[in-house]
Each structure stands twice: as C-alpha cells, then as structure tokens.
Short mmCIF file of C-alpha atoms in Angstrom, two decimals:
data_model
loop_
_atom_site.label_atom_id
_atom_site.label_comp_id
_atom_site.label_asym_id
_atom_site.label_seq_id
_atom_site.Cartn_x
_atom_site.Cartn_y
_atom_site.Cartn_z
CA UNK A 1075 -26.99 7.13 33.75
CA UNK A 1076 -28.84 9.57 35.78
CA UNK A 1077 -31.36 11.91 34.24
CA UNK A 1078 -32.15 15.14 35.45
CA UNK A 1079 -35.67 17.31 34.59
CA UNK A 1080 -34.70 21.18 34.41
CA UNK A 1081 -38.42 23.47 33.99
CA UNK A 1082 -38.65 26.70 32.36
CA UNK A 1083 -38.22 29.79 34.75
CA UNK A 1084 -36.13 32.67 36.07
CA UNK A 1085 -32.90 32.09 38.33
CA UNK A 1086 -32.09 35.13 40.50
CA UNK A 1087 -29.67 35.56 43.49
CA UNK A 1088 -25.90 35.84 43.76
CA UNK A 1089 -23.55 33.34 42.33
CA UNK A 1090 -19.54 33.02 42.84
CA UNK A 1091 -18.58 30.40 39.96
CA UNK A 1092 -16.25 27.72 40.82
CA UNK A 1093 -12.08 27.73 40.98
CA UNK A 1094 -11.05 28.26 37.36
CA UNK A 1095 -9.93 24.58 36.20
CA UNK A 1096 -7.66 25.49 33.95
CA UNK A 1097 -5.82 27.91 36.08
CA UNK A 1098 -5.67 25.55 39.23
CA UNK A 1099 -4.39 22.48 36.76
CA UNK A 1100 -1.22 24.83 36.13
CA UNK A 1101 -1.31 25.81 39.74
CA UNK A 1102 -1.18 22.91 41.48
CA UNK A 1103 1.44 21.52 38.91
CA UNK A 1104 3.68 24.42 39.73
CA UNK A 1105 3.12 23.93 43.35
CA UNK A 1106 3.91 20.47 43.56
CA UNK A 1107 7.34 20.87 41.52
CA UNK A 1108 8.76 23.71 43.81
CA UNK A 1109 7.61 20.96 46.32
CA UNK A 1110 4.70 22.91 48.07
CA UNK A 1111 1.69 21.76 47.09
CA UNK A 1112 -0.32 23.03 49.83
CA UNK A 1113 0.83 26.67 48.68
CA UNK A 1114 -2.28 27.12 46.06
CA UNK A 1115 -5.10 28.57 47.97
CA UNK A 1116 -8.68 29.53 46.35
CA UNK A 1117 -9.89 25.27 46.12
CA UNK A 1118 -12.36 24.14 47.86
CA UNK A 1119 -14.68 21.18 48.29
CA UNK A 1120 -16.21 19.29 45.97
CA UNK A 1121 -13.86 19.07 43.59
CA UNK A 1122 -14.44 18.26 40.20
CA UNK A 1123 -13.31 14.57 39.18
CA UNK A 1124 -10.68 16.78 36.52
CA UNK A 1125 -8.92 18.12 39.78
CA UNK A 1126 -8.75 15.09 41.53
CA UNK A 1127 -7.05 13.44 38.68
CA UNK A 1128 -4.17 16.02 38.70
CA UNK A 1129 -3.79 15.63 42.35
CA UNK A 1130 -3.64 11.82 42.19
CA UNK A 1131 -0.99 12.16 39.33
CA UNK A 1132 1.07 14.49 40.24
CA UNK A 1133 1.35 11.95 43.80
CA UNK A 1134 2.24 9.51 42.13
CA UNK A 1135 5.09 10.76 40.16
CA UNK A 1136 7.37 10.56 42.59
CA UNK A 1137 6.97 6.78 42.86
CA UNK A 1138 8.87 5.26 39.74
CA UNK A 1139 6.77 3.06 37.53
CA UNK A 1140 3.89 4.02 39.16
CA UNK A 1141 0.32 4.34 36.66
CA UNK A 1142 -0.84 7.26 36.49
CA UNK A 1143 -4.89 7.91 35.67
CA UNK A 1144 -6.15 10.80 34.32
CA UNK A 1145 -9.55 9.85 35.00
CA UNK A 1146 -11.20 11.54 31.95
CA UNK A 1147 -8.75 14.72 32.04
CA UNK A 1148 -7.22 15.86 28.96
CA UNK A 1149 -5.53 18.64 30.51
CA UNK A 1150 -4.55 16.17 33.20
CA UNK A 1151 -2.34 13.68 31.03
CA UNK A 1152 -1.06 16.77 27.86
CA UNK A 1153 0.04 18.61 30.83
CA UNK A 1154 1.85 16.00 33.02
CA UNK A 1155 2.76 13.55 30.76
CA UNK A 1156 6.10 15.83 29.80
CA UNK A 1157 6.75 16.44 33.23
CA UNK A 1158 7.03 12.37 33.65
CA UNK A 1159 9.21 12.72 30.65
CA UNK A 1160 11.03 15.65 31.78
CA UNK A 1161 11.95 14.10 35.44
CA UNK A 1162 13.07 11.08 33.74
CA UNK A 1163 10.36 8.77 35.59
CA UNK A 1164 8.97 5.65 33.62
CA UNK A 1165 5.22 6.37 33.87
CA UNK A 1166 1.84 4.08 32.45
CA UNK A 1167 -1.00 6.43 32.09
CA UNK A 1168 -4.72 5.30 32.04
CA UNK A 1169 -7.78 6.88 31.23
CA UNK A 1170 -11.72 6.51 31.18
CA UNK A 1171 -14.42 7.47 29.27
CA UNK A 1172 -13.20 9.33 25.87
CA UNK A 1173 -9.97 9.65 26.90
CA UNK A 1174 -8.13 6.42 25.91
CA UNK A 1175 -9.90 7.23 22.65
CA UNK A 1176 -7.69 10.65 21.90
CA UNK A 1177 -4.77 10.28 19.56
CA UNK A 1178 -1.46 10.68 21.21
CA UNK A 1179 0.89 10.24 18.23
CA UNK A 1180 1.73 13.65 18.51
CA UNK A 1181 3.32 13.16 21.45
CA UNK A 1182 5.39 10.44 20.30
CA UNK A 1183 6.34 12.32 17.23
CA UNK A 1184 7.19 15.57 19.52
CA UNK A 1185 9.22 14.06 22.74
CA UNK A 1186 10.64 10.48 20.60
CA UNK A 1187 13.28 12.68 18.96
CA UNK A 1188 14.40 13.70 22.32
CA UNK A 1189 14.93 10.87 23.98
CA UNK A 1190 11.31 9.23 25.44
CA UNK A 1191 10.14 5.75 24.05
CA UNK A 1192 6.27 5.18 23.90
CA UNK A 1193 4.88 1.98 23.87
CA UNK A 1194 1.13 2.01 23.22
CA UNK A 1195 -1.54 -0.12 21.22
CA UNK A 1196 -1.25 0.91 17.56
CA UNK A 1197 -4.40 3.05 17.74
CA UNK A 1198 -1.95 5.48 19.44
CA UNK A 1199 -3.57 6.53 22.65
CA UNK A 1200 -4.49 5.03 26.14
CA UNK A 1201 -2.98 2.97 27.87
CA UNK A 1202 0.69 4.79 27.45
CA UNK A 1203 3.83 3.74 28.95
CA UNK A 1204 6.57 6.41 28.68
CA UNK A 1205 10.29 5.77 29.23
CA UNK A 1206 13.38 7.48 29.04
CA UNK A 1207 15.13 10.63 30.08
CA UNK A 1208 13.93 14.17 27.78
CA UNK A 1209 16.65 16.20 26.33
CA UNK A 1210 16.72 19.52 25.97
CA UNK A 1211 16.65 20.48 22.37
CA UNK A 1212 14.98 22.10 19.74
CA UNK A 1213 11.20 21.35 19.32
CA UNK A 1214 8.85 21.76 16.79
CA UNK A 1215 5.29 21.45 16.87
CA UNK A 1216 1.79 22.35 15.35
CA UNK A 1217 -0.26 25.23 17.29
CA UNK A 1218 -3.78 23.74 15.96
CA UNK A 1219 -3.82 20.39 17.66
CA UNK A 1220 -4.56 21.23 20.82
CA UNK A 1221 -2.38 24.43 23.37
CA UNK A 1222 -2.11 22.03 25.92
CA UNK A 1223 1.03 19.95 23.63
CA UNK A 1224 2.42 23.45 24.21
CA UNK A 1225 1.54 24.23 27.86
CA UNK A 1226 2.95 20.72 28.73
CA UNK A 1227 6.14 21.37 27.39
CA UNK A 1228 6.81 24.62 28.20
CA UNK A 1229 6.20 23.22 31.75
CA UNK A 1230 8.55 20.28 31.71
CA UNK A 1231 11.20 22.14 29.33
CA UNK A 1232 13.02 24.42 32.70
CA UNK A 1233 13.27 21.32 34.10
CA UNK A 1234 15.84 20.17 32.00
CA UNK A 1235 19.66 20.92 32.23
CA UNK A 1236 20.14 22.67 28.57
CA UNK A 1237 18.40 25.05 26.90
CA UNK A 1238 15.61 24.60 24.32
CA UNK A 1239 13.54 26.23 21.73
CA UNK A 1240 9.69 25.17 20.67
CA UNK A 1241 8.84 26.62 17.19
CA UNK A 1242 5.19 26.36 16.37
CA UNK A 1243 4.50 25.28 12.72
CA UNK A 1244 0.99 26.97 12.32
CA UNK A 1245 -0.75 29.75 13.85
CA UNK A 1246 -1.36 29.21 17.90
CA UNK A 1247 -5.41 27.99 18.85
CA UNK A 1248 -6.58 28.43 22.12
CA UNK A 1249 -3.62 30.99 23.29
CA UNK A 1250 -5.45 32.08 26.25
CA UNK A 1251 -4.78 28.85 27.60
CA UNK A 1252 -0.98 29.38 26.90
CA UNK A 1253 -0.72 32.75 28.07
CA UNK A 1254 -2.02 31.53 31.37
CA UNK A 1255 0.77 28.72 31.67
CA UNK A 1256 3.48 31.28 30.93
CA UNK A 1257 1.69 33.87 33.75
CA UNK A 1258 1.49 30.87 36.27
CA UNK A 1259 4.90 29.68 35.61
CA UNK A 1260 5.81 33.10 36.25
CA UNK A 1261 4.74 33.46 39.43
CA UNK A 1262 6.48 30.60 40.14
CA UNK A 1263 9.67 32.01 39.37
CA UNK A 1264 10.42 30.16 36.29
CA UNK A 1265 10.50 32.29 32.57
CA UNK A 1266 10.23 31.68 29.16
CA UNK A 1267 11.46 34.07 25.79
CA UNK A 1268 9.05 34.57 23.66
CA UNK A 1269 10.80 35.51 20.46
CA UNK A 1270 8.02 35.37 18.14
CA UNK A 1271 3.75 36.34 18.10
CA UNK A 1272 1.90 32.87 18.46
CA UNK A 1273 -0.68 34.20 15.88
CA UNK A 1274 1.85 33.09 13.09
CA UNK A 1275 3.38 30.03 11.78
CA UNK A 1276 6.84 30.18 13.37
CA UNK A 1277 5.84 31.31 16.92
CA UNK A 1278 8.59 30.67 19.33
CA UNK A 1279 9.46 30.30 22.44
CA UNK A 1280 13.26 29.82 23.97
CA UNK A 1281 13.14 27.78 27.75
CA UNK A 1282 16.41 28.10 29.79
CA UNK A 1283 16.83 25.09 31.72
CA UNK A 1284 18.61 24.23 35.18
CA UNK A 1285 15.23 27.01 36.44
CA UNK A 1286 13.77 25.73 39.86
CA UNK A 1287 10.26 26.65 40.36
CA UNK A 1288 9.87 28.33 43.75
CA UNK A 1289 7.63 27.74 46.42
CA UNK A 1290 4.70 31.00 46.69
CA UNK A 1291 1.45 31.49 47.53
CA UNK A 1292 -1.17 31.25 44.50
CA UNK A 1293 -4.85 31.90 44.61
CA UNK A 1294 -6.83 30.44 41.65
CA UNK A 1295 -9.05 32.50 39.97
CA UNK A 1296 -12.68 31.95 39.37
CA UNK A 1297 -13.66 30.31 36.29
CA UNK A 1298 -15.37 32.37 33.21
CA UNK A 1299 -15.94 28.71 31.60
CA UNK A 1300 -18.28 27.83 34.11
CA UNK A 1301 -19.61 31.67 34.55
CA UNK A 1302 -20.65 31.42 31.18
CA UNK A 1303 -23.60 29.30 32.26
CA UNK A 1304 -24.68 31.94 34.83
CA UNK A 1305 -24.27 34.72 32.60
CA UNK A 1306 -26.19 33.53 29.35
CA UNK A 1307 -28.84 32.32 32.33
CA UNK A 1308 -29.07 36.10 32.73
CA UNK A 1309 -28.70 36.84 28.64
CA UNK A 1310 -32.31 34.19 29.04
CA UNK A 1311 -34.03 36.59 31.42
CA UNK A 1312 -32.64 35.72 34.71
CA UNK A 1313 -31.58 38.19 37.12
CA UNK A 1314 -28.15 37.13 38.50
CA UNK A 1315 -25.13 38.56 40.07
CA UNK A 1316 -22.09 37.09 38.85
CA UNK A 1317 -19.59 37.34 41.23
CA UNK A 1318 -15.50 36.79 41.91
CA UNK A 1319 -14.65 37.15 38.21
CA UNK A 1320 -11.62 39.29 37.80
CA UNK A 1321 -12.13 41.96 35.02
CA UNK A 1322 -7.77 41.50 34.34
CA UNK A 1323 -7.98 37.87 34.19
CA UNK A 1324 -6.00 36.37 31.19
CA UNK A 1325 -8.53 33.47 30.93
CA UNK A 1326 -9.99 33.18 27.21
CA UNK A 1327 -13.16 32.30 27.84
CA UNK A 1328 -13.77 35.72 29.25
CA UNK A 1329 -14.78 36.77 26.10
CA UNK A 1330 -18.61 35.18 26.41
CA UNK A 1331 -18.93 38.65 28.25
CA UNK A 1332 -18.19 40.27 24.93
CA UNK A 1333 -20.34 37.57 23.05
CA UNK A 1334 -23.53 38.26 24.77
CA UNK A 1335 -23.02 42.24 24.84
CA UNK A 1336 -22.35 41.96 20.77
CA UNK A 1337 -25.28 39.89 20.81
CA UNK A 1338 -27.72 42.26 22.95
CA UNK A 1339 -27.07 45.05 21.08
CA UNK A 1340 -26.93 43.11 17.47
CA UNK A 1341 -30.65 42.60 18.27
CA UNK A 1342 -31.59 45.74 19.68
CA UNK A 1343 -30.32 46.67 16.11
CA UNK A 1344 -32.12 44.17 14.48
CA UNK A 1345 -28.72 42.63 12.92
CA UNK A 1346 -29.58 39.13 11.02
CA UNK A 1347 -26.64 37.50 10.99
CA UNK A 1348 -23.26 36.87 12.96
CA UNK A 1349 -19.86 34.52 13.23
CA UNK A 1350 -18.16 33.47 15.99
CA UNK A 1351 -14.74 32.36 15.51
CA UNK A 1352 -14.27 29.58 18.35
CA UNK A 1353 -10.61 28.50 17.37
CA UNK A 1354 -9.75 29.98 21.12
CA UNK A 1355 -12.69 29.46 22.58
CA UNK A 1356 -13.62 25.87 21.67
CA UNK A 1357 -15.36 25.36 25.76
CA UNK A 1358 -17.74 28.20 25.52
CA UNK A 1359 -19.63 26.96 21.90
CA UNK A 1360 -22.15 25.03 23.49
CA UNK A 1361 -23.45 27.69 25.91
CA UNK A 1362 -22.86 30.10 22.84
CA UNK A 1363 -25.31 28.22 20.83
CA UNK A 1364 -27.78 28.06 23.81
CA UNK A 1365 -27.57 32.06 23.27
CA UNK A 1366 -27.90 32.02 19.56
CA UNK A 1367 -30.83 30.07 19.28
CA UNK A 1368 -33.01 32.61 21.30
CA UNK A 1369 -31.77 35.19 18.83
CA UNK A 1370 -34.13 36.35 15.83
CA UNK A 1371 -30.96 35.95 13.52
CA UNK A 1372 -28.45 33.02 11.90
CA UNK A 1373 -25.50 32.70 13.51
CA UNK A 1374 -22.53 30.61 11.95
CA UNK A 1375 -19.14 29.08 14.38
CA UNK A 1376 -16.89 28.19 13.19
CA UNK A 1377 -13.17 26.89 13.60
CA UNK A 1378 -14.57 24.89 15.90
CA UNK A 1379 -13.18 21.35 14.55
CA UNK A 1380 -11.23 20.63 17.58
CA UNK A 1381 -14.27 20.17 19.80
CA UNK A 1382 -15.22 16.65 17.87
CA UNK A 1383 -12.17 15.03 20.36
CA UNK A 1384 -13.49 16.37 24.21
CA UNK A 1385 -15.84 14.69 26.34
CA UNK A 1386 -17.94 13.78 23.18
CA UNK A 1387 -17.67 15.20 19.54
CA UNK A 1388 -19.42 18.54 20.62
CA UNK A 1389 -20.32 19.78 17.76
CA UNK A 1390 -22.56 16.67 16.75
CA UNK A 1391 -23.61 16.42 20.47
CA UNK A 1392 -24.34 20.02 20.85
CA UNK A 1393 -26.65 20.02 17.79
CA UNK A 1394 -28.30 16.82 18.95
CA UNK A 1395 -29.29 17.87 22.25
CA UNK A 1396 -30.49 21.44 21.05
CA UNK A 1397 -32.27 19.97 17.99
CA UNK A 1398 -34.13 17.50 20.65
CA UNK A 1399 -35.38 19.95 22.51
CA UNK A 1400 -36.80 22.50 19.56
CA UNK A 1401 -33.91 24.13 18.16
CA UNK A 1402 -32.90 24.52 14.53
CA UNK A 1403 -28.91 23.69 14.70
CA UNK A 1404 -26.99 22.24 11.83
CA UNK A 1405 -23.29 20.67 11.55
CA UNK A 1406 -21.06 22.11 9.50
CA UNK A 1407 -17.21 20.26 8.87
CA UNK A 1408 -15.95 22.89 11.57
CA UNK A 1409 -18.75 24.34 13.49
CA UNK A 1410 -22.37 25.02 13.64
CA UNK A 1411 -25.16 27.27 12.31
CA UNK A 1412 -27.78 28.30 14.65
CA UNK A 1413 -30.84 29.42 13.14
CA UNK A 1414 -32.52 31.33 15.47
CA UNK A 1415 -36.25 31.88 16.12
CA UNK A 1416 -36.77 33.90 19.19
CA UNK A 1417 -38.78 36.73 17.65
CA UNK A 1418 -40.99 34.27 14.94
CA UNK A 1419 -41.87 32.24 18.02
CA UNK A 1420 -42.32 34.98 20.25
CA UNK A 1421 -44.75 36.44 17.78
CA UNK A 1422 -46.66 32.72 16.90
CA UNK A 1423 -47.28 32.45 20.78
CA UNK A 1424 -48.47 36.09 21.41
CA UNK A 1425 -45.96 36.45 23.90
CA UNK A 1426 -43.64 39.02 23.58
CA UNK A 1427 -41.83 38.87 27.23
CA UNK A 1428 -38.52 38.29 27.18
CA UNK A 1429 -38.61 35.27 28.67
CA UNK A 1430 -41.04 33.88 26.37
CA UNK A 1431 -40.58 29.75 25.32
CA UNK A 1432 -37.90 29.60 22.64
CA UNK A 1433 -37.46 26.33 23.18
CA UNK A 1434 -40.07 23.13 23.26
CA UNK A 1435 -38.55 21.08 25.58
CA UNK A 1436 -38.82 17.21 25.85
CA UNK A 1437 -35.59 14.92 26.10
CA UNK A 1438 -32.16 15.48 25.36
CA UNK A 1439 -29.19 13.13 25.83
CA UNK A 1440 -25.82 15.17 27.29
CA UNK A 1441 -23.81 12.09 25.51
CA UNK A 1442 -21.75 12.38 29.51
CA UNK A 1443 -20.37 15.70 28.34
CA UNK A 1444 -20.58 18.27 31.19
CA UNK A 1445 -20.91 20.72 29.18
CA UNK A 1446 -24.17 19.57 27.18
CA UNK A 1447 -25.68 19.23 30.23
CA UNK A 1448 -24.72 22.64 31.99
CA UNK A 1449 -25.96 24.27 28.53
CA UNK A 1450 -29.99 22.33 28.13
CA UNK A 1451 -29.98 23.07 32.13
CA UNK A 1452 -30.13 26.49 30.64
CA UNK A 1453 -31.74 26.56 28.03
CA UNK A 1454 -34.66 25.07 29.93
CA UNK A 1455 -35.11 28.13 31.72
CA UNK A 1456 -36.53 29.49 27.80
CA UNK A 1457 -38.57 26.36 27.54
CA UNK A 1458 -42.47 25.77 27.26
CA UNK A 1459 -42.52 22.32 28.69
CA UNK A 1460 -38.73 22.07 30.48
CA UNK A 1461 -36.30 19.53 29.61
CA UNK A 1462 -35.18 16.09 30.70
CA UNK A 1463 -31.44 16.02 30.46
CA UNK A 1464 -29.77 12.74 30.22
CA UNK A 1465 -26.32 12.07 31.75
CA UNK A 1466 -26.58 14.74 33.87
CA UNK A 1467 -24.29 13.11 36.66
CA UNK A 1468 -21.68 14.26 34.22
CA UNK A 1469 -21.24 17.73 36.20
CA UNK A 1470 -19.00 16.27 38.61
CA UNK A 1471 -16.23 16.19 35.78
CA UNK A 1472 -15.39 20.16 35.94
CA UNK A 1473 -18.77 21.71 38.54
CA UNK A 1474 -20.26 18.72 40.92
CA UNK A 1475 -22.83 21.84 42.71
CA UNK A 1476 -23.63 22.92 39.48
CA UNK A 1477 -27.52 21.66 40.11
CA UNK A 1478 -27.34 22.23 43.97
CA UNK A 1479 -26.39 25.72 43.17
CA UNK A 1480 -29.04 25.96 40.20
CA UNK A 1481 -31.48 24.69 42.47
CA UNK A 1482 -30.65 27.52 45.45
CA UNK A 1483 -30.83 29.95 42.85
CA UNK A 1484 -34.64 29.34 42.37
CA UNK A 1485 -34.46 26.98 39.78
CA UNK A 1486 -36.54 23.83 38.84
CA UNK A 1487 -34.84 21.10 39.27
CA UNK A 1488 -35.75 17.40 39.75
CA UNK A 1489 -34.73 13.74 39.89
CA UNK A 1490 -31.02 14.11 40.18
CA UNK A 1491 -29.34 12.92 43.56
CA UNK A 1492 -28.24 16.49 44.54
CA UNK A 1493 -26.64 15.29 47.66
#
C-alpha cells in the first residue's frame, strides 16, 4: 500500500478533467459491437485500470469460453455480462478487489427466466460462468439496485431477434447514468421506446430487436465525477479553471456545480442546515462531504445506501477518513450527517481567511477506494498540519494523473511514485 502526504495550500492553474468513464464504458461497448472500435475518439493515455478492463473484455468476447476479468469494474461486468448473454457466448468472469464480493443474484433472477444458466459459488457473485442463448422477452426488474442492471440490458436487448419490454418495479436511481446509455446507443443508431417516466414504479422501456449498431465517430465527454475534485478544490479557496466540461452534458454528476452554488450562497445567507438527496448521485458524496464539513451548518445525505457495495462501503469509509483527519461525520442507515465547523474554527483560530484550517490533519486510510483518496487530497488543501493518505495508489482505478496533475497545479504533494 502506498501512502501519499497531501499539505494544506491553494491549487491554481487550468485543469481539463479526464475522459468521462462512464460515457466512454458505453462508448467503447457500442463501438466494438458495430465492429469499430477504433471509432471512439476523446481517450487518451493513462488509462484508468476501469477502462482497460472493458477493453480487455469486450476482446475477448469474441473468443468462446474465454474468462473475462473485470479487474475491479462494476460497470465493466453489469454492462457486458448481458452482452455475453445476449451473443449467446459461454463466458467465466473474474474480478479483484471488492468485486467478487458484490451480489449477482439479481442477475440470475433477471436473465435465468430467459434462457442463461449461472453457475457460481452460493455466495452469488465472482467467479461467474454464464451459458446459454438470451431470449427476447418481457423483463422485469428493480430500479434501486443499481442503473447499470438496466443499462446492461438495454444494451444487449437490440441484439436479440424479438422484441422485448423491461418494466422497472420501483422508482429509477441513478437515471443519469441511464439516460446516457439510451443517448449513446443512439448515436449508434440503435433506439429504445420509452413508454413510461423512470421516476415511478412501472417505468418502461420497449427494445426492438434484429437493430445493428452502426459504425460512427464518438468523442467522449469529459468527466464531471472527476471535475468534482477540481471544483470543490476551488469551493476550498483555490483558484482553478475547470475546463472541457460541456454545460449540455446529460452526465448526473453535473449537478456538484449546483451543490456548491446552493452551498455558497446558503452561507452567504447564513442557512444552518441542508439535505442532499444522493439516490442519483451516489459518486459525488464523498467530495460532497469534503464541502460540507467546511460549512458553518449540518448537513444530512441521504439515500445514499447503495454506496456501502463500491470500492469500499463509502459511507463508513468516507466518515472514517474525514473523522481521522478532524471532521465531525456520523453514519446514518442511508447516508451521512456532516456537522460542520468552518466558522467556530475559523473564529477559535483568529483566522477568518477563507482558506483558514478546517481540518487537523494527521492520517487517514482511503480503504483502496479512489474516491476517498481524491476527496482527503482535497480536503488537505483546508488543513493545519496536511494529511497522510493511505492507499493512495488507488487513483489509477478511474484518474492515474490525478496527483501528477495535483502536483502541476501547485500543490503539495509527497511520497507517492508519481511516475
């Protein structure tokens, strides 16, 4: 495990985020079923371990029986796995980390009635061997397990020779992440019916099949996800242009933009309290914590229960690392409550710039979750005595020049390998 020391400070300069990960997953999926690959344009070296594992997958479907890892990619195996099932290819899948631990059952549950045996330990996750041709059919599933069950199918479903219909059994999470499937699949020539709003038990969705997705050129977007960092680095006092991000982009996590405006003006107001509703924004709560604890208010997430099955159970990870380093951050069943102290500590310090310590510092452990570490990297910028981040090799999952770019940006930054 390699540890990384982050010291308080101000990051200024320009700053294009990353490819959007979610939007190149469903791009370079597309591409390689209209059998052009090489059409998605916007990627570029490194690339995070989560891209690499799509690639590698979506190679080896084409070879029968082949094993598939996902590396530590969620998206990776709920958004390919139907495809395997779809094309009628017997497939083992593998993963590392926290990703054999994820339940699967659902899976089972959705595609077994439609033709696809699953033989897997009894735990019901990794390693999962799929065989079997899918039918097409009407499907039925629950919007508040994850949007990628969805997103999967509705990618494998125009594959198929008959028509089928997905009906969602409770209200749609995460739909951003949805809407950008549909938009990408789109582009690639292939539609879907939306008969019914995904905000409602009963959503649906009618897929004609016999489509052919067609080759075209696709540029991936840049990502708000890892933007958020940047911009709540300039919510702390930093002075950074944020640039690349398109203002029409369908992405969800576009709305930290909103967050940190409500927020900024909610203080210049001298509001007390907020609540964040996270059900489709589960990525950004970490970073949206880092935010709330430099506020001189209580703010509550919430819907956030999802976030216990990613990289590490965030919402006990999240309030681990910020607790380490001086926050006040407690678990709730489905979220967290920040208790902020910006102002009390601004005024116990006699320091009333706003980039006075709001944070203590010392050592905080990322639990190998990218996004723990991304989010103490900035909250050490608001720290008296910086902060020693464990794990923080875990950036190469979704933003590998995360600390080479933090670094060029003016910020401190030791002890990490930032070759």
């Amino acid at each position: 495990m390699s540890n990384v020391f982050v010291g308080p400070g101000v990051l200024n300069g320009r700053i294009t985020p990353p490819p959007s990960k979610s939007d190149a997953h469903r791009a370079l999926i597309c591409a390689a079923l209209a059998g052009k690959p090489e059409s998605v344009q916007g990627l570029e070296p490194p690339f995070s371990e989560d891209l690499l594992a799509t690639q590698s997958c979506l190679a080896a479907l084409s070879q029968p029986g082949a094993v598939l890892d996902c590396g530590e990619s969620g998206t990776t195996l709920r958004l390919i796995l139907p495809i395997a099932a779809a094309l009628g290819r017997q497939s083992r899948f593998v993963g590392h980390g926290r990703l054999p631990a994820r339940p699967l059952r659902e899976y089972e549950q959705i595609l077994g009635p439609h033709g696809i045996e699953f033989n897997f330990p009894a735990a019901g996750s990794l390693p999962l061997t799929i065989s079997g041709q899918l039918r097409a059919g009407d499907y039925a599933l629950r919007g508040d397990i994850s949007s990628q069950y969805l997103s999967g199918l509705l990618l494998a479903l125009p594959l198929l020779e008959g028509n089928s219909k997905i009906s969602l059994t409770t209200p749609l999470e995460s739909a951003p992440y949805v809407e950008m499937t549909l938009n990408t699949m789109r582009r690639f020539g292939v539609k879907v019916e939306q008969s019914a709003a995904c905000s409602v038990s009963g959503g649906q969705f009618v897929v004609s099949g016999g489509q052919k997705y067609q080759p075209t050129a696709y540029t991936v977007e840049r990502d708000y996800s890892q933007a958020a960092f940047w911009l709540t680095a300039n919510f702390s006092g930093s002075n950074l242009q944020v640039a690349g991000l398109s203002a029409d982009s369908c992405q969800g996590d576009k709305k930290i933009v909103e967050i940190l405006a409500e927020f900024s003006s909610g203080q210049a107001a001298g509001r007390s309290l907020y609540t964040i509703d996270a059900s489709q924004i589960p990525d950004l709560v970490p970073i949206i914590a880092v935010a709330a604890a430099q506020l001189d208010a209580i703010t509550t997430i919430v819907r956030a229960a999802r976030l216990r099955f990613k990289e590490s159970d965030r919402l006990a990870s999240t309030t681990a690392a910020l607790n380490a380093i001086g926050a006040d951050v407690n678990e709730t069943d489905d979220g967290l409550q920040i208790n902020g102290g910006d102002y009390n500590r601004r005024l116990s310090t006699g320091d009333h710039s706003h980039t006075a310590p709001v944070f203590t510092g010392g050592i905080a452990d990322s639990a190998g979750d990218h996004r723990i570490t991304m989010a103490l990297a900035v909250a050490a910028l608001r720290s008296k005595n910086g902060v020693t981040i464990q794990g923080a090799e875990s950036v190469r999952k979704s933003y590998p020049d995360f600390f080479l770019e933090f670094s060029r940006l003016g910020g401190d930054v030791n002890g990490l390998d930032l070759g």
